[in-house]
Coordinates of C-alpha atoms and ligand atoms in Angstrom, one line a residue:
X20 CA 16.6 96.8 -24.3
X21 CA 16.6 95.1 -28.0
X22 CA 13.1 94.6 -28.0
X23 CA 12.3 98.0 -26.3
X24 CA 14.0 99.4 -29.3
X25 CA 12.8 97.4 -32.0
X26 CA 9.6 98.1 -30.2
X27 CA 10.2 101.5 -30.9
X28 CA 10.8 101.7 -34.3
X29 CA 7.8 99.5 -35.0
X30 CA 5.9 102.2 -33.6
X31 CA 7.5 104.9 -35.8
X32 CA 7.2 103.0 -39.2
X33 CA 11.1 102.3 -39.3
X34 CA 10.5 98.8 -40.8
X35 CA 12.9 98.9 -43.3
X36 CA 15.6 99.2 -39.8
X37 CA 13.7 96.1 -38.4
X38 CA 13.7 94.3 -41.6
X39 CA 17.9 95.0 -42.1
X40 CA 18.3 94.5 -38.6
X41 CA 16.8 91.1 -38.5
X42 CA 19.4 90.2 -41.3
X43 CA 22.5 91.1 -39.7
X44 CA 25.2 88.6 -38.0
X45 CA 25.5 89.3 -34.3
X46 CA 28.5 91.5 -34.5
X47 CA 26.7 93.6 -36.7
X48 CA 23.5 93.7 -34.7
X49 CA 25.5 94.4 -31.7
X50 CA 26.9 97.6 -33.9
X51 CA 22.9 99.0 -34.9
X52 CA 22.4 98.4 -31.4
X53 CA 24.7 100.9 -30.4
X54 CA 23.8 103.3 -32.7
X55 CA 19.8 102.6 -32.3
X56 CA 20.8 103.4 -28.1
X57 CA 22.5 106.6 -29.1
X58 CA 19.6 109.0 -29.3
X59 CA 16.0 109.7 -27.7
X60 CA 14.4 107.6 -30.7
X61 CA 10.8 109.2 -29.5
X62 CA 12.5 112.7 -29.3
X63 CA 14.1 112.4 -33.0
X64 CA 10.3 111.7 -34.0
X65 CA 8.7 114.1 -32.3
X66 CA 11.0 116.7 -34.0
X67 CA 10.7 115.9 -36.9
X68 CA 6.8 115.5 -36.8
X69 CA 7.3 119.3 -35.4
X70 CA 8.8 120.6 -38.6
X71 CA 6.4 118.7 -40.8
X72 CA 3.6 120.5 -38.8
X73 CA 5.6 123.8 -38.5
X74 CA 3.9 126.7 -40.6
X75 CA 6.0 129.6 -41.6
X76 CA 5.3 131.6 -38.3
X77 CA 5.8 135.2 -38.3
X78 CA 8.4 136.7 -35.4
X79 CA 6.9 139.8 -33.9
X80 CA 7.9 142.6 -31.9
X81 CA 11.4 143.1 -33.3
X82 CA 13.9 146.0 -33.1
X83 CA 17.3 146.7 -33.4
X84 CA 19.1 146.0 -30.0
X85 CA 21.2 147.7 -28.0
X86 CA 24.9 147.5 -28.9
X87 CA 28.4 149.1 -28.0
X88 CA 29.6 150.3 -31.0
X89 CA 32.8 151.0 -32.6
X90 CA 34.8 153.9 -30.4
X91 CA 34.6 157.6 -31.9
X92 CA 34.7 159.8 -28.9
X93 CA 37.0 160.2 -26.3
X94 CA 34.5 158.7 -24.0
X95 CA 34.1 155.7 -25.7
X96 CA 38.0 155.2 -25.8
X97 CA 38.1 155.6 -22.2
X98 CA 35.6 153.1 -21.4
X99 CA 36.8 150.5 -24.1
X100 CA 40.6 151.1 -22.0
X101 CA 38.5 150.4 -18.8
X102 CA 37.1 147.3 -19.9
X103 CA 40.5 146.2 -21.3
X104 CA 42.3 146.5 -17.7
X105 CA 39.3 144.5 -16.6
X106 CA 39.5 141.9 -18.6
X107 CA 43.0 141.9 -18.3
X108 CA 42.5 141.5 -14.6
X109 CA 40.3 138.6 -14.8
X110 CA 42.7 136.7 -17.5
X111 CA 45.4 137.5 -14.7
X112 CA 43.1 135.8 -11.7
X113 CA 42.5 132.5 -13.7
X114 CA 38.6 133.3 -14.5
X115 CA 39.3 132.5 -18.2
X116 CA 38.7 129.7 -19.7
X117 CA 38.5 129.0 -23.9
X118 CA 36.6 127.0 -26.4
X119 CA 36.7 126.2 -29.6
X120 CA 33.6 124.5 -31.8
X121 CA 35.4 122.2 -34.0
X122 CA 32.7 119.3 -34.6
X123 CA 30.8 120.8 -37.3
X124 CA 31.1 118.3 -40.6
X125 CA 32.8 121.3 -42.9
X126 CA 30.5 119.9 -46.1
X127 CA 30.2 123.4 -47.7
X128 CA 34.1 123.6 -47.9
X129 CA 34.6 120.1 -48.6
X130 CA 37.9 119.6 -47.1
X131 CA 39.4 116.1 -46.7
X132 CA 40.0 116.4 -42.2
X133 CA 38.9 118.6 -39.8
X134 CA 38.6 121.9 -40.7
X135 CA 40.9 123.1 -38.3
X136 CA 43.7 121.1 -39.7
X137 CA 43.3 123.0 -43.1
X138 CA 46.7 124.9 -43.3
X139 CA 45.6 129.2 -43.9
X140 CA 48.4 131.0 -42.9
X141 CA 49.3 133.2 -45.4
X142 CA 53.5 132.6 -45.4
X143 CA 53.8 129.7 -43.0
X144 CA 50.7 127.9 -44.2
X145 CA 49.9 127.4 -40.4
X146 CA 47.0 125.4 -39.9
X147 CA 43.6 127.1 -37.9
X148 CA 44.7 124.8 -34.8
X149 CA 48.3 126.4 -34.7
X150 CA 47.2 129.8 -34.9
X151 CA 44.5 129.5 -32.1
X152 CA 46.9 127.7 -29.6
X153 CA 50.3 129.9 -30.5
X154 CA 47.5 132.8 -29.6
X155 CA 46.7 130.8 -26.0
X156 CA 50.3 130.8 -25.2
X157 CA 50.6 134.1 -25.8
X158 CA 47.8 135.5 -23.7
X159 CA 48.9 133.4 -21.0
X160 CA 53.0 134.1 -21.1
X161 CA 51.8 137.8 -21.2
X162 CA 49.2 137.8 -18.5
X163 CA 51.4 134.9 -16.2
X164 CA 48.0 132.9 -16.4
X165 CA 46.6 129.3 -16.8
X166 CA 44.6 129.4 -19.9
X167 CA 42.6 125.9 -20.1
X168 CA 42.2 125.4 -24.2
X169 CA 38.7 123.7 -24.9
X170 CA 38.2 122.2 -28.1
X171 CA 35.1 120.5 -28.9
X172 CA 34.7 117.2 -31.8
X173 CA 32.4 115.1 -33.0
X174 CA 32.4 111.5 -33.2
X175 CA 33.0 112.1 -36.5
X176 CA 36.5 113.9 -36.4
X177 CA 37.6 113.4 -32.6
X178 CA 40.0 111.0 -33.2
X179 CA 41.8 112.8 -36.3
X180 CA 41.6 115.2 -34.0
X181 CA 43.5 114.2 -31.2
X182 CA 45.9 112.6 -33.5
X183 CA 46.7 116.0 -35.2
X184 CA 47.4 117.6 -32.3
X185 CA 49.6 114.5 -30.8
X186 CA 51.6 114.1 -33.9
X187 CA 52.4 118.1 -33.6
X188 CA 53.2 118.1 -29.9
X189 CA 50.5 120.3 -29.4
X190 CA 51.8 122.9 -30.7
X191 CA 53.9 123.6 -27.7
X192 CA 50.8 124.5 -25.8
X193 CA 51.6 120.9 -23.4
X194 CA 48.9 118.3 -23.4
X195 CA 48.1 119.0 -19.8
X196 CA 46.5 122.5 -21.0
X197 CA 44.4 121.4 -23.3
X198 CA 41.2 119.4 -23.5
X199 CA 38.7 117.4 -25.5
X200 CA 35.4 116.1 -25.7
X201 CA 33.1 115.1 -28.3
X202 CA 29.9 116.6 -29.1
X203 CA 26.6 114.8 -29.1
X204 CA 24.9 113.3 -32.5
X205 CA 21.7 112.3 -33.8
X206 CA 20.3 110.7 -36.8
X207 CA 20.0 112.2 -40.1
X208 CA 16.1 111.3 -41.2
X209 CA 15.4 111.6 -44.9
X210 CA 12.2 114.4 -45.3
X211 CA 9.3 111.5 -44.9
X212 CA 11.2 110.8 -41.3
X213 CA 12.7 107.7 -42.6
X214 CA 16.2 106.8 -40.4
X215 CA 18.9 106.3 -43.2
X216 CA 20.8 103.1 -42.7
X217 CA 24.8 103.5 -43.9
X218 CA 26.7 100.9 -44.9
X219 CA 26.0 97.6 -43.8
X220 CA 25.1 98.3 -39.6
X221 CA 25.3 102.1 -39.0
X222 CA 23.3 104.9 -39.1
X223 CA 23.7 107.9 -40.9
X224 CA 24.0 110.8 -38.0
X225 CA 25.4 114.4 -38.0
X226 CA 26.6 116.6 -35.1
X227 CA 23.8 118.1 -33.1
X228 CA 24.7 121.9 -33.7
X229 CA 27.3 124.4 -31.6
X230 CA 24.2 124.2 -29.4
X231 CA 25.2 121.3 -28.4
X232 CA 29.0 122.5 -26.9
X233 CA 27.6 124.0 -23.8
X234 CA 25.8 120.8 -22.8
X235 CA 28.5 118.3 -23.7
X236 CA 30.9 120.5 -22.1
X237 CA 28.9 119.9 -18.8
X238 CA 28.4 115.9 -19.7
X239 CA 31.9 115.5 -20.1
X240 CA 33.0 116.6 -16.4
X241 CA 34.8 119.8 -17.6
X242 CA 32.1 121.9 -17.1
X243 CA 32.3 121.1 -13.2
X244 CA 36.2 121.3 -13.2
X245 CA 36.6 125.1 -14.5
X246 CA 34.4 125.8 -11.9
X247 CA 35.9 124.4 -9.3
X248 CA 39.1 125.6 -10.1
X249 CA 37.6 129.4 -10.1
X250 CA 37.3 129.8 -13.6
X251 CA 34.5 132.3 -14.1
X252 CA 34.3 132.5 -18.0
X253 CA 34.8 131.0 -21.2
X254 CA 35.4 132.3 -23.9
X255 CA 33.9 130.9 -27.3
X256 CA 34.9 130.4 -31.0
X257 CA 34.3 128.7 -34.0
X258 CA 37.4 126.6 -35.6
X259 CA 36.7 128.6 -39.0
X260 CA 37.6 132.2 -38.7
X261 CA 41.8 132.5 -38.5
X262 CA 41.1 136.2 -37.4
X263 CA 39.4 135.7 -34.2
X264 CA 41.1 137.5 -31.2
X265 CA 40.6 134.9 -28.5
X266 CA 40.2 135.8 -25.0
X267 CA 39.9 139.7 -25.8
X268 CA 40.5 141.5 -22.9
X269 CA 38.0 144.8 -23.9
X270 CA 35.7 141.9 -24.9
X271 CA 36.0 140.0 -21.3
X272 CA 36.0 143.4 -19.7
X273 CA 32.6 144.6 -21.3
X274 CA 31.1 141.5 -20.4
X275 CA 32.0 141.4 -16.6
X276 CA 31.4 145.1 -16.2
X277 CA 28.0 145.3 -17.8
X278 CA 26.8 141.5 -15.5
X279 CA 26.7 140.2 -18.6
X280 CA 25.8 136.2 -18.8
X281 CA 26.4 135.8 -22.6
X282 CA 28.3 138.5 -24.8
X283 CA 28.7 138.6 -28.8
X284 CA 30.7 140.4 -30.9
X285 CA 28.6 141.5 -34.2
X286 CA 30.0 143.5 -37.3
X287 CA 28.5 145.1 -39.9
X288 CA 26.3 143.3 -42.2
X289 CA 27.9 143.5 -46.2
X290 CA 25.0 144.4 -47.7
X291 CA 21.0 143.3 -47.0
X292 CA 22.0 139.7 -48.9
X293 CA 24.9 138.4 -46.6
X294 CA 23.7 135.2 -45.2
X295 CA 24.8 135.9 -41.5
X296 CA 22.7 135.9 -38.7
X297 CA 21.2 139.3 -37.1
X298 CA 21.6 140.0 -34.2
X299 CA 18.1 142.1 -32.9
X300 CA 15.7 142.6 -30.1
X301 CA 12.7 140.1 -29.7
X302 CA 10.2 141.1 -26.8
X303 CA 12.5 142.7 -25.0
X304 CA 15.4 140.1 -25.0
X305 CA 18.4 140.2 -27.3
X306 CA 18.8 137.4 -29.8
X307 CA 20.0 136.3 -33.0
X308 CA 18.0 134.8 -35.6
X309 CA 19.7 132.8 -38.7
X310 CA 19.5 134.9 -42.1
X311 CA 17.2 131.9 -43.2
X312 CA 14.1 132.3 -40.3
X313 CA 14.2 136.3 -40.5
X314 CA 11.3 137.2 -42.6
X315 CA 12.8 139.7 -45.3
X316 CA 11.1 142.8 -44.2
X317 CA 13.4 142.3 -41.6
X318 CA 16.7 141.3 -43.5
X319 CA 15.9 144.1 -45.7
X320 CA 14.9 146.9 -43.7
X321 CA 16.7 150.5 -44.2
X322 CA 16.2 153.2 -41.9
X323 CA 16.3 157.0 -42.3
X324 CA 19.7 157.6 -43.5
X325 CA 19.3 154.1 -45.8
X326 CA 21.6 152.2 -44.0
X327 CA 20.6 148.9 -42.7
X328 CA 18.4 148.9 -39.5
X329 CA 19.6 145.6 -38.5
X330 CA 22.8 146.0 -39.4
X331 CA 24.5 143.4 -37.0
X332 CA 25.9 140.5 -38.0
X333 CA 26.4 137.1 -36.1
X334 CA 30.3 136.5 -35.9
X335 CA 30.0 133.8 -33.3
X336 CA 32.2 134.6 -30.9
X337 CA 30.8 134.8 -27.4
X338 CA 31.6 134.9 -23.6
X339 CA 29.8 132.9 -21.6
X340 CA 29.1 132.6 -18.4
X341 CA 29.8 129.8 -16.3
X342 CA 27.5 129.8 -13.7
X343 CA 24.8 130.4 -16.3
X344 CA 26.1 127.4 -18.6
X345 CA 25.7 125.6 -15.2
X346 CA 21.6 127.0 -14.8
X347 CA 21.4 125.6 -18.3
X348 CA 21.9 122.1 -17.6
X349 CA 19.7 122.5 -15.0
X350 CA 16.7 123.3 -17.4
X351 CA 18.2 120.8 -19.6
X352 CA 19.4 122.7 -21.9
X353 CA 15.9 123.5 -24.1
X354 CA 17.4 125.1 -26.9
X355 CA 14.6 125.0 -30.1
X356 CA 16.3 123.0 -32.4
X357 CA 16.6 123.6 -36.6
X358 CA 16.4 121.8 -39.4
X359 CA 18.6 122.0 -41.9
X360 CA 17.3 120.7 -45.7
X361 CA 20.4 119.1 -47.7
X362 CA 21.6 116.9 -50.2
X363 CA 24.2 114.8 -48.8
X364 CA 26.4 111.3 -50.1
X365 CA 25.8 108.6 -47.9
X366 CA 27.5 104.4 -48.9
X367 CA 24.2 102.9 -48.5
X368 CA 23.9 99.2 -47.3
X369 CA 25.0 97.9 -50.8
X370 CA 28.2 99.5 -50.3
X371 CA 27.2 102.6 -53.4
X372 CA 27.3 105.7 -52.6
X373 CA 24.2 107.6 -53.3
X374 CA 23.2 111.3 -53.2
X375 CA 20.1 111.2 -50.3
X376 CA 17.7 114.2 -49.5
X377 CA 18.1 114.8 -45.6
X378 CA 16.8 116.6 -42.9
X379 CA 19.7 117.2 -40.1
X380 CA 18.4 118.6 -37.1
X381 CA 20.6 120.8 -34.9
X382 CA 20.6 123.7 -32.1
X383 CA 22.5 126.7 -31.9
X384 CA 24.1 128.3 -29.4
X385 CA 22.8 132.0 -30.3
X386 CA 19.8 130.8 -28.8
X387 CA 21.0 130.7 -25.3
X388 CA 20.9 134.6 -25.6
X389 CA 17.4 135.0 -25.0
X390 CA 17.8 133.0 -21.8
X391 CA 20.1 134.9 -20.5
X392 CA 18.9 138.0 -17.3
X393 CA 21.6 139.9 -19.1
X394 CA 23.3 139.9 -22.8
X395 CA 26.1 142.3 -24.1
X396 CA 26.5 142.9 -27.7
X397 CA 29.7 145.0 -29.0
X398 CA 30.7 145.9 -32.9
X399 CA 34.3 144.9 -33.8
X400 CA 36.1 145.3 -37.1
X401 CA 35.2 142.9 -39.7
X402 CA 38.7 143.3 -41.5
X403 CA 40.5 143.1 -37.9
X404 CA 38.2 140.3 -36.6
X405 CA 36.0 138.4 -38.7
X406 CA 37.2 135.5 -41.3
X407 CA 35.5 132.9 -41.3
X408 CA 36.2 129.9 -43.7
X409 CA 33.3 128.4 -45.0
X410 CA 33.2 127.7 -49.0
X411 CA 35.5 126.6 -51.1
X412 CA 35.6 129.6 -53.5
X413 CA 34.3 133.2 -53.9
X414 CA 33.4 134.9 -50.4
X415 CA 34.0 133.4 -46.8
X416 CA 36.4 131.0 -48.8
X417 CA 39.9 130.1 -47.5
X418 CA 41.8 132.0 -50.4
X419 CA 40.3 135.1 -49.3
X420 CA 40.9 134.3 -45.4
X421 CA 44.4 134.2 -46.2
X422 CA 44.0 137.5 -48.2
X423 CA 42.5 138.7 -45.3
X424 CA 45.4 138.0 -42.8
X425 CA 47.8 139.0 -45.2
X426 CA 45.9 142.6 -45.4
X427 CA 45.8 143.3 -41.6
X428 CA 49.1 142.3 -41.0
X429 CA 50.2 144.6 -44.1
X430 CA 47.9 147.7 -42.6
X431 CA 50.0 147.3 -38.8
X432 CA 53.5 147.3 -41.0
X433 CA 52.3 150.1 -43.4
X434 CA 51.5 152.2 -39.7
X435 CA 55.0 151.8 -38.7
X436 CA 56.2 153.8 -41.9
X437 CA 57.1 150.1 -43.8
X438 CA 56.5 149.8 -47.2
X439 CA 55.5 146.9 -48.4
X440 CA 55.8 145.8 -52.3
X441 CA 52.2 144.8 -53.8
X442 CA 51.8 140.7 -53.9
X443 CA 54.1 140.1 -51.2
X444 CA 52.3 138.0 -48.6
X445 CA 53.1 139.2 -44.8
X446 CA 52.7 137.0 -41.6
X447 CA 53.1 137.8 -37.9
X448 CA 52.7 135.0 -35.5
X449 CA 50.8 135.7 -32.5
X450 CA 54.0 134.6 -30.6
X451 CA 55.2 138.2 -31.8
X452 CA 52.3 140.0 -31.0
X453 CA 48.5 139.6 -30.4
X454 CA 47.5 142.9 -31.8
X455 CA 48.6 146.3 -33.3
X456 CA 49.9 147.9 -29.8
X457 CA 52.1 145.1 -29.2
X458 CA 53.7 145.2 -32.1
X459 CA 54.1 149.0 -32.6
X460 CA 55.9 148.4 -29.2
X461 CA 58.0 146.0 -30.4
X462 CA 58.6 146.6 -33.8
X463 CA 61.7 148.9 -34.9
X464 CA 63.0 148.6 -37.8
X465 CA 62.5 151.9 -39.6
X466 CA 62.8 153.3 -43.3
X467 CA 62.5 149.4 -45.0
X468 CA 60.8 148.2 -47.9
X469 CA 59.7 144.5 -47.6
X470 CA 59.9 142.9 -51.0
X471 CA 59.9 139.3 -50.8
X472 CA 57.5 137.2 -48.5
X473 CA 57.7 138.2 -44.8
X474 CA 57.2 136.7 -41.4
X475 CA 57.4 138.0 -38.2
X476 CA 58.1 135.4 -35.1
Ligands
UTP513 P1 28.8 125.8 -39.6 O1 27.3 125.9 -39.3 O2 29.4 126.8 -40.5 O3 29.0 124.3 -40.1 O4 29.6 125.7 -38.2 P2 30.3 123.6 -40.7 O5 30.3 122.2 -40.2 O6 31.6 124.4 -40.4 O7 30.1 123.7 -42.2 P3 28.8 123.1 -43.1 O8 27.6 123.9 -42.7 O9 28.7 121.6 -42.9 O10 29.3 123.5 -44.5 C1 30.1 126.8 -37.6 C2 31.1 126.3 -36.6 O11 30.4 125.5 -35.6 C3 31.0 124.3 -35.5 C4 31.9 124.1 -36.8 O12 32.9 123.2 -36.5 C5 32.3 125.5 -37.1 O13 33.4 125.8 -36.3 N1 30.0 123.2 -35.4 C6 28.9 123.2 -36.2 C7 30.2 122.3 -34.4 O14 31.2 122.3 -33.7 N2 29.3 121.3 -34.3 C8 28.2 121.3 -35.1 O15 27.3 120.3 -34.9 C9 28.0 122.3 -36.0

C-alpha cells in the first residue's frame, strides 16, 4: 500500500510529500500514511485539474421557481393548518428524524470550539447546542414521540464535540437519543495542486462540505437504522442559525403532502447584494445556486414592479427524504463539488505558522435538489426563522443573532398586551413554548411592564 501510494504521488508531482516522507521516523511515517490513505489521491487530482480547466460557464435556461409563499388569503391559512396536522401526524408516528451540520470549520467567525458551543442566548447565554436539543425535547414531550437528534462533526471538532455535550449531560435530552458521526475530509491543495504538509507528519485537510452529511450519514450505519425503525424523514439544519424552528410541523406537512423528496425553506433576499444562495428554476428542476456562481444578470434581476425576480434566499433548512438519501448512495452520491479560494494559517513542518493560499474543495447539499422527482420550496419569516451566525461583526454576526431572538421574543410579549421597557433583553426557552400559539396559550399575566431582563421557562 506504501509504495502504491508513494507511487501515486510520484505521478502527481507531490515530491516535496515523498522527499518529507522519506525523512520521517516510523511513527511518523506510520501517521502520513494514514492521512495519505484517507482520500481518493487520483480523485483530489482530477478535481482540481477540473477547476484549473474550468472556464466561467454560463447557466442557461433559468427562472424563478415555483414556491409556497407567505399565507394572505384564507385559503392559504387553511392549507398551511392542513399541512400542520400532517406534519404533526407524522412527528406523532415516529417518521421524524433530525440533523444538524455542525462540522463546518467556523473560520469566518473565528471562534475558539465548535460553533455550536458558542453561548447566544440573549439572557441565559445558552449555547446553539442547548437551544436545538431543549427544542427536541419539546417537540417530542408535546407530540409523545421518539425524536432521534443527528448531529454531524468533523474530525476536526468531533471530539470537543462529544465532550461538550457529556460534560453537560446532554442537555437532558439522554445520550440514548442522540447521535454522532463525523463527516468525511479531504486535503487542502495550495492553487498549483500542491498537497500542504502541517506540522511535522499531517496533512492539511478541511471538511468535505454539508454535502457530505447525507453520505456519511449512510456510511456511518445510521442511515440504515432510521429506516429500519420507520423513520420516514429527516429533517435538516445548520448549527449556525439559533432561530431555526426544527421539525416544523407546516414544514413536514408541505413536504409529505406535495411527494416531496427534498423541501427548503427560502426568505426574502435583503437586497440584490446579500451573499445568500438563490433558490431558482434550471431546465425545469428546482435548484439553488451559491450567490458566487450566479452570473449577475441573474443576482440582479428586477421584474415589473422592481422587486427582485429571484427573490429567494437559501436558509438551509431542508426535509429530506429518506428513501431518496438512500437512492443517493446508490449513485454514489455525485454531487459537483466547489472550490472555495482562501487564505488560511496552517504550522508548517518547521513548527511556524504561516498564512498559505488554498483551494478547499467541498459539495453542498443544495445540490441534491436537482436530483430529486419532486422538490418543495416554501417562504418563511426571516425575523421569525432565519439567524444565522456567520461573522464576527456587522451582519449575520452573533451580536445581532442575539438581537434577533431578543426581538421575536419581545414581538410574542408585546401581542399579549406586555410592555416591555427599551434595552431590556427577553428570553423564552423552547421548554415554555416552541412558537407564538403556544405561548399565547400559556401565557397570562396581564397589564405588566417588564423592566429588568426577562426569561420565560
Ligand atoms: P458554512 O459554509 O457557513 O461554513 O457552513 P462554516 O464552517 O460555518 O464557516 P466558514 O465558511 O468556515 O466561515 C454552513 C453550515 O454547514 C456546516 C457548518 O457547520 C455550518 O453549520 N458545515 C459546513 C459542515 O457541517 N461541514 C462542512 O464541511 C461545511
Amino acid at each position: 500500500m506504501e509504495k502504491i501510494i508513494l507511487e501515486k504521488l510520484k505521478f502527481y508531482n507531490q515530491y516535496h510529500v515523498i522527499d518529507h516522507y522519506k525523512a520521517l521516523t516510523k511513527d511518523e511515517k506510520q501517521n502520513m500514511m494514514s492521512y495519505l490513505k484517507s482520500f481518493d489521491i487520483d480523485l483530489i487530482f482530477k478535481i482540481h485539474k477540473d477547476f484549473l480547466n474550468t472556464k466561467e460557464t454560463s447557466l442557461k435556461n433559468i427562472s424563478p421557481a415555483s414556491i409556497v409563499p407567505l399565507p394572505e388569503t384564507p385559503e392559504d391559512i387553511k392549507n398551511r393548518e392542513m399541512a400542520r396536522k400532517k406534519g404533526e401526524s407524522l412527528i406523532q408516528n415516529n417518521e421524524v428524524a433530525v440533523l444538524i451540520v455542525a462540522g463546518g470549520q467556523g473560520t469566518r467567525l473565528g471562534y475558539d470550539g465548535p460553533k455550536g458551543t458558542l453561548r447566544i442566548s440573549p439572557v441565559k447565554q445558552k449555547t446553539l447546542f442547548q437551544l436545538f436539543v431543549e427544542q427536541v425535547i419539546a417537540i417530542s414531550r408535546r407530540f409523545s414521540a421518539k425524536i432521534p437528534l443527528i448531529i454531524m462533526t468533523s474530525y476536526e471538532n468531533d471530539e470537543e464535540t462529544k465532550a461538550f455535550f457529556k460534560d453537560n449531560d446532554f442537555f437532558g435530552i439522554g445520550e440514548e437519543n442522540i447521535y454522532f458521526f463525523k463527516q468525511g475530509m479531504l486535503p487542502t491543495l495550495t492553487p498549483d495542486g500542491k498537497l500542504i504538509i502541517k506540522e511535522r507528519a499531517q496533512l492539511a485537510m478541511n471538511p468535505d462540505g454539508h454535502g457530505g452529511s447525507l453520505k456519511a450519514l449512510s456510511k456511518s450505519g445510521l442511515l440504515d437504522k432510521l429506516l429500519k425503525d420507520g423513520y420516514k424523514v429527516i429533517f435538516y439544519c445548520q448549527v449556525d442559525n439559533p432561530l431555526v424552528k426544527i421539525a416544523d410541523p407546516v414544514f413536514l406537512g408541505y413536504h409529505n403532502l406535495t411527494r416531496s423528496e427534498v423541501s427548503t425553506k427560502v426568505v426574502r433576499r435583503r437586497n440584490v447584494d446579500e451573499k445568500v444562495g438563490v433558490y431558482l428554476n434550471i431546465n425545469g428542476k428546482d435548484a439553488i445556486i451559491e450567490y458566487s456562481d450566479l452570473d449577475p444578470t441573474y443576482m440582479t434581476a428586477l421584474d415589473e414592479k422592481g422587486n427582485i425576480l429571484y427573490w429567494a434566499g437559501n436558509t438551509a433548512i431542508h426535509i429530506f427524504s429518506l428513501p431518496f438519501v438512500k437512492r443517493l448512495n446508490s449513485h454514489g452520491y455525485g454531487l459537483p463539488y466547489h472550490c472555495a479560494r482562501k487564505t488560511t494559517e496552517i504550522k508548517t513542518k518547521d513548527g511556524s505558522i504561516s498564512s498559505v493560499d488554498v483551494w478547499k474543495f467541498e459539495t453542498f447539499v443544495f445540490d441534491t435538489i436537482p436530483l430529486a422527482e419532486r422538490a418543495f420550496a416554501i417562504e418563511v419569516k426571516r425575523e421569525e426563522e432565519f439567524s444565522p451566525v456567520k461573522n464576527m461583526t456587522g451582519n449575520d454576526s452573533p451580536e445581532n443573532a442575539q438581537k434577533d431572538m431578543c426581538t421575536l421574543f419581545k414581538r410574542w410579549l408585546e401581542a399579549k398586551g406586555i410592555r416591555v421597557m427599551p434595552g431590556v433583553k427577553v428570553e423564552i426557552s423552547p421548554l415554555y413554548a416552541l412558537d407564538f400559539q403556544e405561548f399565547e396559550m400559556k401565557f397570562d399575566k396581564k397589564n405588566i411592564s417588564i423592566t429588568g431582563n426577562f426569561y420565560l421557562e
